[in-house]
mmCIF file of C-alpha atoms in Angstrom:
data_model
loop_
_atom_site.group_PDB
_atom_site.id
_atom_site.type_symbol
_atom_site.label_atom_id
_atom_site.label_comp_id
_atom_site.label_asym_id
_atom_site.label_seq_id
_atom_site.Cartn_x
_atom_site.Cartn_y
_atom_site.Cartn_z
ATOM 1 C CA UNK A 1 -13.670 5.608 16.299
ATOM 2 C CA UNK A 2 -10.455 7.098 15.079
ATOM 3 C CA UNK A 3 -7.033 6.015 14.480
ATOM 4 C CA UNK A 4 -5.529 4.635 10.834
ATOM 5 C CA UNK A 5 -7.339 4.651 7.895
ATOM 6 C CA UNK A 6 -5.293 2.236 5.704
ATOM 7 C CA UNK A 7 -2.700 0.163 6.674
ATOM 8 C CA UNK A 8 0.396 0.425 4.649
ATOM 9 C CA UNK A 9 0.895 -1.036 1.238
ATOM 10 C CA UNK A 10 2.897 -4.125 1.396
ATOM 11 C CA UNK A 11 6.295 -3.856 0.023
ATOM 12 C CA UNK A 12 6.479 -5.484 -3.792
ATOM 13 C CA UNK A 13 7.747 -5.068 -7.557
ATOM 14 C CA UNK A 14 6.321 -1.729 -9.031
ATOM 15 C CA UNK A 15 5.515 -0.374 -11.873
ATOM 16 C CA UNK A 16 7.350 3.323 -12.216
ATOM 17 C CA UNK A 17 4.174 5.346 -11.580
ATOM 18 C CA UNK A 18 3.573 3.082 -8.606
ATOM 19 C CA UNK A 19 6.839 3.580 -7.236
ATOM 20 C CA UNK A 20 6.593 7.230 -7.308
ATOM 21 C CA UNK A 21 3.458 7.237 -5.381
ATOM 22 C CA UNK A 22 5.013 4.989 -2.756
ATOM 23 C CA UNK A 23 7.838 7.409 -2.517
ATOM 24 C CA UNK A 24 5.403 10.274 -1.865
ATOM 25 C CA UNK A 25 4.815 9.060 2.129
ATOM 26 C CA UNK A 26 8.895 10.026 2.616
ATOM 27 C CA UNK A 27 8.516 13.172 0.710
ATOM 28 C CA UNK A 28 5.444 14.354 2.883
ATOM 29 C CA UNK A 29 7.185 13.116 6.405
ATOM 30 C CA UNK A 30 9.665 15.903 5.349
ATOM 31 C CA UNK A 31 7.331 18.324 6.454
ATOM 32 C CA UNK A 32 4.531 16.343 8.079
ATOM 33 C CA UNK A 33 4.866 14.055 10.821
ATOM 34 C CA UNK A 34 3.054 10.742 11.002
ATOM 35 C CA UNK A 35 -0.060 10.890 8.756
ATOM 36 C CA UNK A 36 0.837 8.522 6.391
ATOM 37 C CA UNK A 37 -2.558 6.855 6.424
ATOM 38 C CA UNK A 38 -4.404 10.749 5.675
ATOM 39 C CA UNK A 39 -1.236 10.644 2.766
ATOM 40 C CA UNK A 40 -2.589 7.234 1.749
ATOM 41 C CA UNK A 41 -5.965 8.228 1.317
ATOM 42 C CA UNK A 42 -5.412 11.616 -0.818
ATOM 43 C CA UNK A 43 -3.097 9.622 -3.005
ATOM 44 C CA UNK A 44 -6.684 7.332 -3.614
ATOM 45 C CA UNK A 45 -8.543 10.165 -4.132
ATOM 46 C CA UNK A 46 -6.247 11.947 -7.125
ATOM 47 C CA UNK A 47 -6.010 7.754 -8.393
ATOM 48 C CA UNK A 48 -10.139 7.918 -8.520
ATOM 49 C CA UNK A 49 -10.411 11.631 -9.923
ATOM 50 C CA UNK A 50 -12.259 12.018 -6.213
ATOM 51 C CA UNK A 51 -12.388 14.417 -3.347
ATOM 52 C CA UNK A 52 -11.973 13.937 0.135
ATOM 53 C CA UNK A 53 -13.237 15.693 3.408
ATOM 54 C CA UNK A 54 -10.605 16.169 6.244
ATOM 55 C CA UNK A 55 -11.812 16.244 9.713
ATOM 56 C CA UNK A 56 -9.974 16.769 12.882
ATOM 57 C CA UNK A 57 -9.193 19.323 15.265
ATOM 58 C CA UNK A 58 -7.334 22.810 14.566
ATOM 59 C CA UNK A 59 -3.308 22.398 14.322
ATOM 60 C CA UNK A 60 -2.826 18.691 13.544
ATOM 61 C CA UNK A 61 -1.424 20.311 9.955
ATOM 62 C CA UNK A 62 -4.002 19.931 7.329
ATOM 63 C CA UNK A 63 -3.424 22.695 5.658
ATOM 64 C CA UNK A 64 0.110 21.940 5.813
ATOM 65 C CA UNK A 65 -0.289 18.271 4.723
ATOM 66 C CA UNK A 66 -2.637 19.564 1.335
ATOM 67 C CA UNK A 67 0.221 21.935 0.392
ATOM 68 C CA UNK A 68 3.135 19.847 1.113
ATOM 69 C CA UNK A 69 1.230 16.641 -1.044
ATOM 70 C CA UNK A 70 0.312 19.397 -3.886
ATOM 71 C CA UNK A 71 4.262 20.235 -4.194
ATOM 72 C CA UNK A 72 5.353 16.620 -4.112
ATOM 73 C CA UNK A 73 3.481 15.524 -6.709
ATOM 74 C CA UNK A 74 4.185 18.965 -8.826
ATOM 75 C CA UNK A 75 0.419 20.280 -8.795
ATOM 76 C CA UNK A 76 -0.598 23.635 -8.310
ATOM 77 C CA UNK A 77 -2.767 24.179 -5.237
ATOM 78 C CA UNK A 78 -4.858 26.844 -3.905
ATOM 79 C CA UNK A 79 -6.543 27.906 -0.659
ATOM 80 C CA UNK A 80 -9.735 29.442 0.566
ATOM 81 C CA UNK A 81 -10.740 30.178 3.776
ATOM 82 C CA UNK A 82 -14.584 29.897 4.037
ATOM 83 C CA UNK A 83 -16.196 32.646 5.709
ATOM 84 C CA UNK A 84 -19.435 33.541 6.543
ATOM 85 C CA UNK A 85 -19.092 36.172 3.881
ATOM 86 C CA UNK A 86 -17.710 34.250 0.892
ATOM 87 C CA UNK A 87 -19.532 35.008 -2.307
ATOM 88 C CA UNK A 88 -19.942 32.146 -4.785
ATOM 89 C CA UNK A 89 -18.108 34.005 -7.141
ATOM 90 C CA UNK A 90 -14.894 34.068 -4.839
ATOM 91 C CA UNK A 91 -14.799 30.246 -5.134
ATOM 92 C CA UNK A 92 -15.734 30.039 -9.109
ATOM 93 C CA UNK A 93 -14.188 33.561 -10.392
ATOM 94 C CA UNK A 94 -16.874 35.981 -11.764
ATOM 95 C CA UNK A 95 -17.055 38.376 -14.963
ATOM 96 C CA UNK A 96 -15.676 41.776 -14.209
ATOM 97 C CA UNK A 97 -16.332 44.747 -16.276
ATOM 98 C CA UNK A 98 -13.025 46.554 -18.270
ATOM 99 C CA UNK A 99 -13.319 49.836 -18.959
ATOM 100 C CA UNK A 100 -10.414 50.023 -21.565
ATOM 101 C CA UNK A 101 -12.487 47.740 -23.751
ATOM 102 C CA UNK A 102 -16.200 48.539 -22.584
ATOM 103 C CA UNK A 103 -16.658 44.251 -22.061
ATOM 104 C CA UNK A 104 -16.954 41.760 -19.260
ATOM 105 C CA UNK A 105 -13.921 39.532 -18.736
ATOM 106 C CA UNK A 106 -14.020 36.617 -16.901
ATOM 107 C CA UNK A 107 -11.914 36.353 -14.094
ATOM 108 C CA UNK A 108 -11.257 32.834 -12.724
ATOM 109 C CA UNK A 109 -11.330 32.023 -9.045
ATOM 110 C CA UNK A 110 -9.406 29.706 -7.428
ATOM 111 C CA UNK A 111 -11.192 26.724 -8.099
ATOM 112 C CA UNK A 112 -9.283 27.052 -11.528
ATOM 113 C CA UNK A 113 -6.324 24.858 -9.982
ATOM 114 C CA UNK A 114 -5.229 21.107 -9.337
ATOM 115 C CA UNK A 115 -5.793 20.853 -5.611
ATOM 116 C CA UNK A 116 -8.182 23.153 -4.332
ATOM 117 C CA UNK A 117 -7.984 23.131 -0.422
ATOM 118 C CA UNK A 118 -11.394 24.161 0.822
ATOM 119 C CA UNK A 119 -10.470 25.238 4.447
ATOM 120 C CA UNK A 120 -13.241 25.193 7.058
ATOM 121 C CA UNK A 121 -16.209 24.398 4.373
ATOM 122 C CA UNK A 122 -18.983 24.611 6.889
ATOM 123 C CA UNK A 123 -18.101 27.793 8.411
ATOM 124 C CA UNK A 124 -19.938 29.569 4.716
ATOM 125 C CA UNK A 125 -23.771 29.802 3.918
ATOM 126 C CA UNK A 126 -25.149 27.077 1.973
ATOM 127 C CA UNK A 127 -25.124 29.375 -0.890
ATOM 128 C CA UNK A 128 -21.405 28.980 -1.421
ATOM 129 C CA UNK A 129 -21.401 25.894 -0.454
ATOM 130 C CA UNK A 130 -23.421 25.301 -3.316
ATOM 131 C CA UNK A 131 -20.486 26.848 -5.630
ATOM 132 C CA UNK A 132 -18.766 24.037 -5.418
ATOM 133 C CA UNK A 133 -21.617 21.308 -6.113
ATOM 134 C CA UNK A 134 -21.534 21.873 -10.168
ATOM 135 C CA UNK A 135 -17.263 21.956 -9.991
ATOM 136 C CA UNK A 136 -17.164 19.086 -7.710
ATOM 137 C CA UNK A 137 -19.241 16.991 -9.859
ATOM 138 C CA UNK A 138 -18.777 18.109 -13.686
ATOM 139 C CA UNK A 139 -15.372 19.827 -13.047
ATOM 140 C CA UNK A 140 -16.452 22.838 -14.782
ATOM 141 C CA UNK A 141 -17.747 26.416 -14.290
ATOM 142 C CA UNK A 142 -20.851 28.075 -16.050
ATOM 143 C CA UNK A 143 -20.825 31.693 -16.039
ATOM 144 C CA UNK A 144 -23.217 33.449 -17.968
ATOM 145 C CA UNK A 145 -24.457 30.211 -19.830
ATOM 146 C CA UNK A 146 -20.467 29.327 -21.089
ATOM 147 C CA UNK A 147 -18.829 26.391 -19.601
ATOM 148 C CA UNK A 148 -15.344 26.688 -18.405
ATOM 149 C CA UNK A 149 -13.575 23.155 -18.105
ATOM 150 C CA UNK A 150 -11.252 23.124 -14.588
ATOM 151 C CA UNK A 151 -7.552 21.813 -15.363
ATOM 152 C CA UNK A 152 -7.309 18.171 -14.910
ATOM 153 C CA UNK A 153 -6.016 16.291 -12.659
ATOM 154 C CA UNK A 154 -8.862 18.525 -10.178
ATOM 155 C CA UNK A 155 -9.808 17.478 -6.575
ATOM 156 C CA UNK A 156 -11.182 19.029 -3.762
ATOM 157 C CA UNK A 157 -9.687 18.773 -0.401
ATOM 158 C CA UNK A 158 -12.100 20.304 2.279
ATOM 159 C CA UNK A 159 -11.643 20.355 6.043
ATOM 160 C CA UNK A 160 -13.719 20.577 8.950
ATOM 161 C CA UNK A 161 -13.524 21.042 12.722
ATOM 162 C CA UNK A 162 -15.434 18.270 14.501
ATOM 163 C CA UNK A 163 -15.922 20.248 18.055
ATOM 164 C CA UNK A 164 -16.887 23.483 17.179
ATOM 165 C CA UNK A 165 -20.618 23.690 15.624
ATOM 166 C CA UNK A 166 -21.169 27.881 16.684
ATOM 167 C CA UNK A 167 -21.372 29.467 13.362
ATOM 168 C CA UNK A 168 -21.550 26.642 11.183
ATOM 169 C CA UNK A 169 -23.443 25.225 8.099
ATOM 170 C CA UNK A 170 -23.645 21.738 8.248
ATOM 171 C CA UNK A 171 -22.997 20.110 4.951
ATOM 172 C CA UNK A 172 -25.891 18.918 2.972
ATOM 173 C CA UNK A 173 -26.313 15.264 2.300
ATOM 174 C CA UNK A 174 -26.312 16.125 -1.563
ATOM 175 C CA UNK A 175 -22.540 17.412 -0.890
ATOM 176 C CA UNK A 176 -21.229 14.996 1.315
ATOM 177 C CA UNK A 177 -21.984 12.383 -0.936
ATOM 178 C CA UNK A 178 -20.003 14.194 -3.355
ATOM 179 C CA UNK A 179 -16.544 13.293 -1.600
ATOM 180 C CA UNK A 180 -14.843 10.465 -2.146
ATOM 181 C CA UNK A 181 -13.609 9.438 1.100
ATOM 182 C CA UNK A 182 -14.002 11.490 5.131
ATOM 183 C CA UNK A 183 -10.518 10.795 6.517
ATOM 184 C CA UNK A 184 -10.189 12.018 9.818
ATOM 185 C CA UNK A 185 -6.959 13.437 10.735
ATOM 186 C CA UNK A 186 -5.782 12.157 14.046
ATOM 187 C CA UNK A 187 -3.765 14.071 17.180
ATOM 188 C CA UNK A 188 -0.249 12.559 16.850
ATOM 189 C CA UNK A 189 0.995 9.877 19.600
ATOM 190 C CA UNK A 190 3.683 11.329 22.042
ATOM 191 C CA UNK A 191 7.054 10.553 19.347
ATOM 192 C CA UNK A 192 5.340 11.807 16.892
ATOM 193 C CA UNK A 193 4.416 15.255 18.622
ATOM 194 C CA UNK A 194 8.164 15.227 19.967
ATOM 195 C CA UNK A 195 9.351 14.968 16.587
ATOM 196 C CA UNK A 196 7.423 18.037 15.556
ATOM 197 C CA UNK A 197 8.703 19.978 18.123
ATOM 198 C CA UNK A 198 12.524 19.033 17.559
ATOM 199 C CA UNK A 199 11.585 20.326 13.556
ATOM 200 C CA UNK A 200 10.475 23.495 14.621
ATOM 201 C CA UNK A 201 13.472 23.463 17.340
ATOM 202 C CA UNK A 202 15.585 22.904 14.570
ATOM 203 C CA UNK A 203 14.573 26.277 12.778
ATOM 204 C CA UNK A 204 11.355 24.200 10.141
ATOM 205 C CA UNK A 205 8.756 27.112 9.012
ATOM 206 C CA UNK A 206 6.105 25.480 7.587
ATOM 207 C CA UNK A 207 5.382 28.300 5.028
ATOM 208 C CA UNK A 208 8.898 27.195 3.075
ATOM 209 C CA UNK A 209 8.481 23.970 2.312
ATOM 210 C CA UNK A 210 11.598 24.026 -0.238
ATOM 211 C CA UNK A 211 14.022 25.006 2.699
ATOM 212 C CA UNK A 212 12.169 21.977 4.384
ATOM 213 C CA UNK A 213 13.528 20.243 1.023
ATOM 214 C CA UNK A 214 10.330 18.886 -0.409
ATOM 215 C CA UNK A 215 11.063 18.312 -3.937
ATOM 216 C CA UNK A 216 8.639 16.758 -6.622
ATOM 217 C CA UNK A 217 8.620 13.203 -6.187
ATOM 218 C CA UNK A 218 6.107 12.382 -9.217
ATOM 219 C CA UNK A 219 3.858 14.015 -11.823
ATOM 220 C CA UNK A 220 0.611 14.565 -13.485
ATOM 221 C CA UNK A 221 1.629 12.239 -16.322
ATOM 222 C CA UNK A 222 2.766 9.524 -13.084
ATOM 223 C CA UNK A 223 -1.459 9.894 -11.896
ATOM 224 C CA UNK A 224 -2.648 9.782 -15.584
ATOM 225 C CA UNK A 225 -0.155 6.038 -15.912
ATOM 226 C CA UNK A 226 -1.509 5.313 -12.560
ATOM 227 C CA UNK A 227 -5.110 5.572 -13.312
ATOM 228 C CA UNK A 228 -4.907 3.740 -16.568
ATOM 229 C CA UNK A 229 -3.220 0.819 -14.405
ATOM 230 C CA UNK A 230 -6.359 1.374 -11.763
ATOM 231 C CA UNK A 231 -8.919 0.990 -14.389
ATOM 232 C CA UNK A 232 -7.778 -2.192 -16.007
ATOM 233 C CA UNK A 233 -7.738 -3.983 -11.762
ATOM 234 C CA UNK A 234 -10.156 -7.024 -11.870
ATOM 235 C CA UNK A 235 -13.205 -7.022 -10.203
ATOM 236 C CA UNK A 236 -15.051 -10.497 -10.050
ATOM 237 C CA UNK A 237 -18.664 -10.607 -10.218
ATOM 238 C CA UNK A 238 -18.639 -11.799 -6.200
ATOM 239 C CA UNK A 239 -16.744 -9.183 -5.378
ATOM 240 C CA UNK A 240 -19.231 -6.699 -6.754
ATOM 241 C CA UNK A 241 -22.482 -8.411 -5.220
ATOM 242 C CA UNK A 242 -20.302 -8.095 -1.972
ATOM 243 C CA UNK A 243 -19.905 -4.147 -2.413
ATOM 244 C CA UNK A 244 -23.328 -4.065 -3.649
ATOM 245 C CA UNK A 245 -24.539 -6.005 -0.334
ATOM 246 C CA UNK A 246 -23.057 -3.813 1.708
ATOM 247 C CA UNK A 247 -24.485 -0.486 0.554
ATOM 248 C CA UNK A 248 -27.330 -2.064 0.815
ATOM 249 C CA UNK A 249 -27.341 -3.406 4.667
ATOM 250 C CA UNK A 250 -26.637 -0.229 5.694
ATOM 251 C CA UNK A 251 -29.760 1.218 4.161
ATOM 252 C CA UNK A 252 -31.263 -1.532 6.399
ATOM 253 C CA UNK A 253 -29.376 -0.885 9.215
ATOM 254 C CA UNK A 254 -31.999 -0.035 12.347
ATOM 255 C CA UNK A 255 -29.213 2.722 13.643
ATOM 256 C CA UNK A 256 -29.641 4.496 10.409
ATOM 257 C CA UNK A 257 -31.758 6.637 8.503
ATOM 258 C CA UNK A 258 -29.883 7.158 5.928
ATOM 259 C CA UNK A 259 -27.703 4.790 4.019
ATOM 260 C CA UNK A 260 -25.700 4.380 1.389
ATOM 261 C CA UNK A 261 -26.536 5.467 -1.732
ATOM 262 C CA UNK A 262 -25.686 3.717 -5.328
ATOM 263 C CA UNK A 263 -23.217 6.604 -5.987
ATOM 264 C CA UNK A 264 -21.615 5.265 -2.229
ATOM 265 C CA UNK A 265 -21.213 1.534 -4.305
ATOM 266 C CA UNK A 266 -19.624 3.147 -7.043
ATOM 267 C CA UNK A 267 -17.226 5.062 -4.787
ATOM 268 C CA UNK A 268 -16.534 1.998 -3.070
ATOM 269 C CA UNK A 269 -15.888 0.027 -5.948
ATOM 270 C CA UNK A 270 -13.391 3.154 -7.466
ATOM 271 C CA UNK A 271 -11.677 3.043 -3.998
ATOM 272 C CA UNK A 272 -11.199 -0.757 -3.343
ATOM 273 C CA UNK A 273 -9.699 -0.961 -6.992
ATOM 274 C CA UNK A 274 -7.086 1.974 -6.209
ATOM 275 C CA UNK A 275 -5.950 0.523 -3.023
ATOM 276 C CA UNK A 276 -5.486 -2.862 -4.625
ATOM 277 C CA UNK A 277 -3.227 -1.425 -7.191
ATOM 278 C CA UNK A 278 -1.138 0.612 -4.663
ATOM 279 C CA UNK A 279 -1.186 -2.629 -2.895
ATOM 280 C CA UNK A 280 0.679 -4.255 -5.863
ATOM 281 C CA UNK A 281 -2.193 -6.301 -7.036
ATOM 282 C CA UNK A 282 -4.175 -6.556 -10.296
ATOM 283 C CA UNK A 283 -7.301 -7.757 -8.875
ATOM 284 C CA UNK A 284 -9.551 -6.927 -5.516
ATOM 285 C CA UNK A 285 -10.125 -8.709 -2.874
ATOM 286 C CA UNK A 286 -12.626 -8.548 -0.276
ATOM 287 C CA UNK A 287 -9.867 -7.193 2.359
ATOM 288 C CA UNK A 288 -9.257 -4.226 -0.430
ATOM 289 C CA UNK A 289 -12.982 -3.351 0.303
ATOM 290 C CA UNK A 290 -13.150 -4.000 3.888
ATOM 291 C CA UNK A 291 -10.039 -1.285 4.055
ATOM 292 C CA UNK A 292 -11.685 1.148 2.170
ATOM 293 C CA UNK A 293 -15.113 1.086 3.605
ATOM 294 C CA UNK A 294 -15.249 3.003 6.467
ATOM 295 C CA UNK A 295 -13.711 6.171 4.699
ATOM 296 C CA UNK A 296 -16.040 5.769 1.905
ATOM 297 C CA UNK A 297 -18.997 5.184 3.061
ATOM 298 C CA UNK A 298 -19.015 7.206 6.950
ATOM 299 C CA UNK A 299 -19.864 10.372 5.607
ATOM 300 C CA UNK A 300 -22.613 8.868 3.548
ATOM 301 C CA UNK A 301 -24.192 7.625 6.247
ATOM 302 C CA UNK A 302 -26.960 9.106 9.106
ATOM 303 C CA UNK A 303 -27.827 8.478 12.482
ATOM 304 C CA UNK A 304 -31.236 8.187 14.082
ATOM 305 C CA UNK A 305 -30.740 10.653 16.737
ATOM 306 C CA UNK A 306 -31.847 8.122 19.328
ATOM 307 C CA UNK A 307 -28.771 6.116 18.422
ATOM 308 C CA UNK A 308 -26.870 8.906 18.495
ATOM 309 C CA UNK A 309 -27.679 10.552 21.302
ATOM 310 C CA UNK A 310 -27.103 6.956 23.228
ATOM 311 C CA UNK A 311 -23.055 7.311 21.774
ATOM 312 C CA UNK A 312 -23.043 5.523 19.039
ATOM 313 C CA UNK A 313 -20.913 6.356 15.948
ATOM 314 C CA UNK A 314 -21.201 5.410 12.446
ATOM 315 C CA UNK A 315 -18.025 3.913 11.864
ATOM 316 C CA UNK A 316 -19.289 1.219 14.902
ATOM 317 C CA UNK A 317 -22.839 0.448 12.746
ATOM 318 C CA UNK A 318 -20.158 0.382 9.823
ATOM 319 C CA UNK A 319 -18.202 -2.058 11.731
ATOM 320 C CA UNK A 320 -20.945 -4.315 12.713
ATOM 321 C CA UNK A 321 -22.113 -4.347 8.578
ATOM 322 C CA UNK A 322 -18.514 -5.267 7.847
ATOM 323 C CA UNK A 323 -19.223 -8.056 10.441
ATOM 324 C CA UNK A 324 -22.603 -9.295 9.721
ATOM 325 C CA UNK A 325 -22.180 -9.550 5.577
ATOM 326 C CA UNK A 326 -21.275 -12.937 4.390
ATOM 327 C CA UNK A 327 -17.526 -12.221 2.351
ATOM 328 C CA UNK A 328 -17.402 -14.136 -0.882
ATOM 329 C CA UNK A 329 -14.322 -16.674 -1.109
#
């Protein structure tokens, strides 16, 4: 199933760091049109200090959308293309010898940024995939037994292509349950597409997006306000037997044969409690973690192959958990 991932935040009274979030969807329509949910849903992962997977097809802009949300919100972003031949070290940095001073330097990769997008993370060997397991999870590199702490706020965006599988490394289960939230990055309807083409008509390069007049729109001191105000959202003790309930039918689920694990209830939890607050609200509600679940929890999730092979997908078994868990009142 495709199509939104989160609906829009209803319009209210917000706090200053909230408001400049909300104003980020109008500064990323400058140069990307119609994926506000995809906007939505990195905005929740930088709120939850999380990552995110992008998946969807070549040339629905996700490169374009990671770079134009790094300059609204005045981070520095960097890019790298996974390759077959892509050394761990070209992901973490590595020590290189100096002659002039007969020592080894360390030279930081490009990890050593805000937003790293990780483009095409299944086209490298599981060895560099593995790179990223210790950054993604301690956000920090050891070289050579010294730990180098990555600059804060950190997230990984990676993307995948969901039709092509020839020279690919699927990504282990430990990894994928490293991310946050899989948003999947829809084709645009017909206006929308039209309205890319009249951009590009109209002389937009998408390699200058200050001509395109993206400006900063909020800051790293705006996320650092924003996830104090996350932290302190309410959670009642139903609502956290419901999240709990849920990871735990889909462990029971007979489509699956893998569910959710405990880190999947914490994500869930982090996510719900971010929406709610971009949603204008101090506490969750079950309809905060009904919006959030699919996102979190798909990639968490396995197939039998017997279910799959007969067509069905995980957000429909996701769906049908939504459906059959009682929702506290």
């Amino acid at each position: 199933m495709t199509g939104p991932v989160f609906a829009a935040a209803p319009a209210v009274a917000q706090p200053d760091a909230r408001a400049a979030l909300h104003r980020l969807r109008a500064e990323v329509a400058k140069a990307v049109v119609g994926q506000d949910a995809v906007v939505t849903g990195l905005v929740i992962a930088l709120l939850c200090r999380g990552h995110v997977l992008l998946e969807g097809v070549p040339g629905v802009a996700k490169t374009l959308l990671i770079r134009t949300v790094a300059t609204a919100l005045d981070l520095r972003s960097k890019r790298v293309q996974f390759t077959p031949d892509l050394m761990p070290g070209d992901v973490t940095g590595s020590l290189i010898f100096d002659p002039r001073t007969a020592a080894f330097t360390f030279r930081e990769g490009p990890v050593f940024t805000n937003l790293l997008l990780a483009d095409e993370i299944n086209r490298t060997p599981p060895k560099t995939q593995s790179a990223l397991l210790e950054v993604m999870e301690e956000r920090q590199v050891s070289v050579e037994g010294e730990r180098r702490p990555l600059p804060e706020p950190f997230i990984v965006a990676a993307t995948q292509n969901p039709v092509e599988y020839e020279g690919t490394y699927p990504l282990p289960e430990a990894q994928l349950d490293r991310f946050l939230l899989k948003l999947t990055v829809p084709l645009p309807n017909r206006d929308e597409e039209l309205g890319v083409l009249r951009a590009h008509h109209a002389g937009f390069d998408p390699r200058d997006l200050h001509a395109a007049g993206v400006r900063p729109v909020a800051t790293a001191a705006d996320l650092a306000a924003a996830r104090e105000a996350v932290h302190r959202v309410h959670v009642a003790e139903p609502l956290l037997g419901y999240i709990v309930d849920l990871c735990r039918a889909t462990r029971a689920a007979p489509a699956l044969e893998l569910g959710a694990s405990p880190r999947g209830a914490t994500a869930l939890l982090s996510a719900a409690k971010a929406w709610s607050w971009l949603a204008g609200r101090d506490h969750v509600t079950p309809d905060d973690v009904k919006a959030v679940a699919r996102p979190t929890l798909r990639h968490r999730l396995r197939l039998r192959p017997e279910v799959e092979l007969e067509g069905v997908g995980v957000d429909a078994v996701l769906d049908a958990v939504l459906a059959t868990v009682p929702t506290p009142r």
